[in-house]
mmCIF file of C-alpha atoms in Angstrom:
data_model
loop_
_atom_site.group_PDB
_atom_site.id
_atom_site.type_symbol
_atom_site.label_atom_id
_atom_site.label_comp_id
_atom_site.label_asym_id
_atom_site.label_seq_id
_atom_site.Cartn_x
_atom_site.Cartn_y
_atom_site.Cartn_z
ATOM 1 C CA GLN N 657 -29.524 -16.016 18.904
ATOM 2 C CA VAL N 658 -26.752 -14.323 17.001
ATOM 3 C CA GLN N 659 -27.184 -12.121 13.974
ATOM 4 C CA LEU N 660 -24.303 -11.934 11.499
ATOM 5 C CA VAL N 661 -24.010 -9.311 8.797
ATOM 6 C CA GLU N 662 -21.253 -9.460 6.181
ATOM 7 C CA SER N 663 -19.922 -6.536 4.186
ATOM 8 C CA GLY N 664 -16.965 -5.646 2.019
ATOM 9 C CA GLY N 665 -17.610 -7.772 -1.030
ATOM 10 C CA GLY N 666 -17.387 -6.429 -4.550
ATOM 11 C CA LEU N 667 -15.712 -6.663 -7.938
ATOM 12 C CA VAL N 668 -11.923 -6.751 -8.069
ATOM 13 C CA GLN N 669 -9.328 -7.601 -10.683
ATOM 14 C CA ALA N 670 -7.166 -10.666 -10.382
ATOM 15 C CA GLY N 671 -4.232 -9.971 -8.108
ATOM 16 C CA GLY N 672 -6.198 -7.443 -6.096
ATOM 17 C CA SER N 673 -7.307 -7.444 -2.480
ATOM 18 C CA LEU N 674 -10.488 -7.150 -0.469
ATOM 19 C CA ARG N 675 -11.316 -7.201 3.207
ATOM 20 C CA LEU N 676 -14.581 -8.740 4.283
ATOM 21 C CA SER N 677 -16.157 -7.871 7.606
ATOM 22 C CA CYS N 678 -18.777 -9.704 9.617
ATOM 23 C CA ALA N 679 -20.506 -7.860 12.442
ATOM 24 C CA ALA N 680 -22.169 -9.931 15.143
ATOM 25 C CA SER N 681 -24.927 -9.016 17.551
ATOM 26 C CA GLY N 682 -27.208 -10.772 19.990
ATOM 27 C CA ARG N 683 -24.779 -12.706 22.188
ATOM 28 C CA THR N 684 -21.364 -12.312 23.735
ATOM 29 C CA PHE N 685 -19.076 -12.358 20.733
ATOM 30 C CA SER N 686 -16.162 -13.805 22.674
ATOM 31 C CA ASP N 687 -18.242 -16.940 23.343
ATOM 32 C CA ILE N 688 -18.380 -17.713 19.641
ATOM 33 C CA ALA N 689 -15.807 -19.314 17.346
ATOM 34 C CA MET N 690 -16.019 -17.810 13.871
ATOM 35 C CA GLY N 691 -15.489 -18.969 10.336
ATOM 36 C CA TRP N 692 -15.799 -18.007 6.697
ATOM 37 C CA PHE N 693 -17.232 -20.203 3.973
ATOM 38 C CA ARG N 694 -17.896 -19.576 0.300
ATOM 39 C CA GLN N 695 -20.184 -20.924 -2.378
ATOM 40 C CA ALA N 696 -19.614 -20.595 -6.092
ATOM 41 C CA PRO N 697 -22.459 -21.106 -8.585
ATOM 42 C CA GLY N 698 -23.299 -24.775 -8.950
ATOM 43 C CA LYS N 699 -20.926 -25.826 -6.182
ATOM 44 C CA GLU N 700 -21.195 -26.862 -2.566
ATOM 45 C CA ARG N 701 -20.521 -24.362 0.186
ATOM 46 C CA GLU N 702 -16.916 -24.833 1.226
ATOM 47 C CA PHE N 703 -14.751 -23.930 4.167
ATOM 48 C CA VAL N 704 -12.383 -20.981 3.776
ATOM 49 C CA ALA N 705 -11.015 -19.988 7.188
ATOM 50 C CA ALA N 706 -11.744 -20.237 10.892
ATOM 51 C CA VAL N 707 -10.638 -18.634 14.132
ATOM 52 C CA SER N 708 -11.093 -19.820 17.694
ATOM 53 C CA ARG N 709 -12.888 -17.917 20.430
ATOM 54 C CA ASN N 710 -9.653 -16.564 21.861
ATOM 55 C CA GLY N 711 -8.194 -15.734 18.458
ATOM 56 C CA GLY N 712 -5.175 -17.899 19.152
ATOM 57 C CA SER N 713 -5.944 -20.659 16.666
ATOM 58 C CA THR N 714 -6.702 -20.285 12.993
ATOM 59 C CA ASN N 715 -7.154 -22.657 10.095
ATOM 60 C CA TYR N 716 -7.356 -22.203 6.336
ATOM 61 C CA ALA N 717 -8.399 -24.160 3.315
ATOM 62 C CA ASP N 718 -5.382 -25.172 1.251
ATOM 63 C CA SER N 719 -6.687 -23.124 -1.674
ATOM 64 C CA VAL N 720 -6.392 -19.858 0.262
ATOM 65 C CA LYS N 721 -3.481 -20.560 2.593
ATOM 66 C CA GLY N 722 -0.883 -17.814 2.353
ATOM 67 C CA ARG N 723 -3.283 -15.419 0.629
ATOM 68 C CA PHE N 724 -6.173 -14.999 3.098
ATOM 69 C CA THR N 725 -6.019 -13.989 6.753
ATOM 70 C CA ILE N 726 -8.816 -14.305 9.281
ATOM 71 C CA SER N 727 -8.859 -12.137 12.387
ATOM 72 C CA ARG N 728 -11.305 -11.025 15.035
ATOM 73 C CA ASP N 729 -11.807 -7.883 17.077
ATOM 74 C CA ASP N 730 -13.921 -8.717 20.115
ATOM 75 C CA ALA N 731 -14.169 -5.047 21.093
ATOM 76 C CA LYS N 732 -15.983 -4.440 17.803
ATOM 77 C CA ASN N 733 -17.846 -7.792 17.687
ATOM 78 C CA THR N 734 -16.389 -8.277 14.232
ATOM 79 C CA VAL N 735 -14.490 -10.924 12.336
ATOM 80 C CA TYR N 736 -12.506 -10.072 9.221
ATOM 81 C CA LEU N 737 -11.230 -11.912 6.197
ATOM 82 C CA ARG N 738 -8.355 -10.214 4.442
ATOM 83 C CA MET N 739 -8.011 -11.586 0.912
ATOM 84 C CA ASN N 740 -4.873 -10.884 -1.112
ATOM 85 C CA SER N 741 -3.702 -12.072 -4.522
ATOM 86 C CA LEU N 742 -7.255 -12.819 -5.532
ATOM 87 C CA LYS N 743 -7.907 -15.205 -8.393
ATOM 88 C CA PRO N 744 -10.961 -15.712 -10.607
ATOM 89 C CA GLY N 745 -11.441 -19.042 -8.802
ATOM 90 C CA ASP N 746 -12.125 -17.102 -5.594
ATOM 91 C CA THR N 747 -15.358 -15.762 -7.088
ATOM 92 C CA ALA N 748 -18.210 -16.804 -4.803
ATOM 93 C CA VAL N 749 -20.694 -15.675 -2.223
ATOM 94 C CA TYR N 750 -18.825 -15.494 1.071
ATOM 95 C CA TYR N 751 -20.617 -16.348 4.296
ATOM 96 C CA CYS N 752 -19.502 -15.826 7.853
ATOM 97 C CA ALA N 753 -20.577 -18.318 10.477
ATOM 98 C CA GLY N 754 -20.531 -18.595 14.235
ATOM 99 C CA SER N 755 -20.209 -21.607 16.499
ATOM 100 C CA GLN N 756 -21.434 -21.395 20.084
ATOM 101 C CA THR N 757 -18.799 -23.334 21.991
ATOM 102 C CA SER N 758 -17.225 -23.653 25.412
ATOM 103 C CA ALA N 759 -13.841 -24.416 23.858
ATOM 104 C CA THR N 760 -11.747 -21.268 23.769
ATOM 105 C CA GLY N 761 -8.888 -22.468 21.585
ATOM 106 C CA THR N 762 -10.666 -24.587 19.011
ATOM 107 C CA TYR N 763 -11.552 -23.696 15.432
ATOM 108 C CA TYR N 764 -14.155 -25.469 13.333
ATOM 109 C CA TYR N 765 -14.198 -26.212 9.615
ATOM 110 C CA ARG N 766 -17.311 -28.319 9.077
ATOM 111 C CA LYS N 767 -20.581 -26.625 8.192
ATOM 112 C CA TYR N 768 -22.584 -28.617 10.718
ATOM 113 C CA GLU N 769 -20.384 -27.316 13.541
ATOM 114 C CA TYR N 770 -21.757 -23.823 13.018
ATOM 115 C CA ASP N 771 -24.933 -22.526 14.624
ATOM 116 C CA TYR N 772 -25.300 -19.111 13.003
ATOM 117 C CA TRP N 773 -24.907 -17.867 9.436
ATOM 118 C CA GLY N 774 -24.890 -14.524 7.728
ATOM 119 C CA GLN N 775 -26.685 -13.718 4.497
ATOM 120 C CA GLY N 776 -23.505 -13.646 2.424
ATOM 121 C CA THR N 777 -21.601 -11.083 0.388
ATOM 122 C CA GLN N 778 -20.644 -11.460 -3.258
ATOM 123 C CA VAL N 779 -16.989 -11.435 -4.282
ATOM 124 C CA THR N 780 -16.248 -11.365 -7.994
ATOM 125 C CA VAL N 781 -12.693 -11.546 -9.315
ATOM 126 C CA SER N 782 -12.220 -10.652 -12.955
ATOM 127 C CA SER N 783 -9.338 -11.964 -15.062
#
């Protein structure tokens, strides 16, 4: 089992930045592909960003491309989501997720491809 704990959420004005962190424990972090999803009130949980096990491949939702950056630090068992130029539409609970996989260079963007989920962290962007 893998435990994931997000942090770094909060209230920020439009145009501002935040960096979310997700600390993993319980298994070898480098064996796990990681992703970020978000869920706004009344909406489905949606894909935001993903990174492969080896950190060499990343993918982003069109809505965040160019503004958000996902990265991982295997020495710290942590994945990050740097969010710049935030908009009110980015307001949501952000969840990190982990996918146990043998593929080192593959990212995943479908919810069912993930085995582990954090409890979420709230991001609120005011206009």
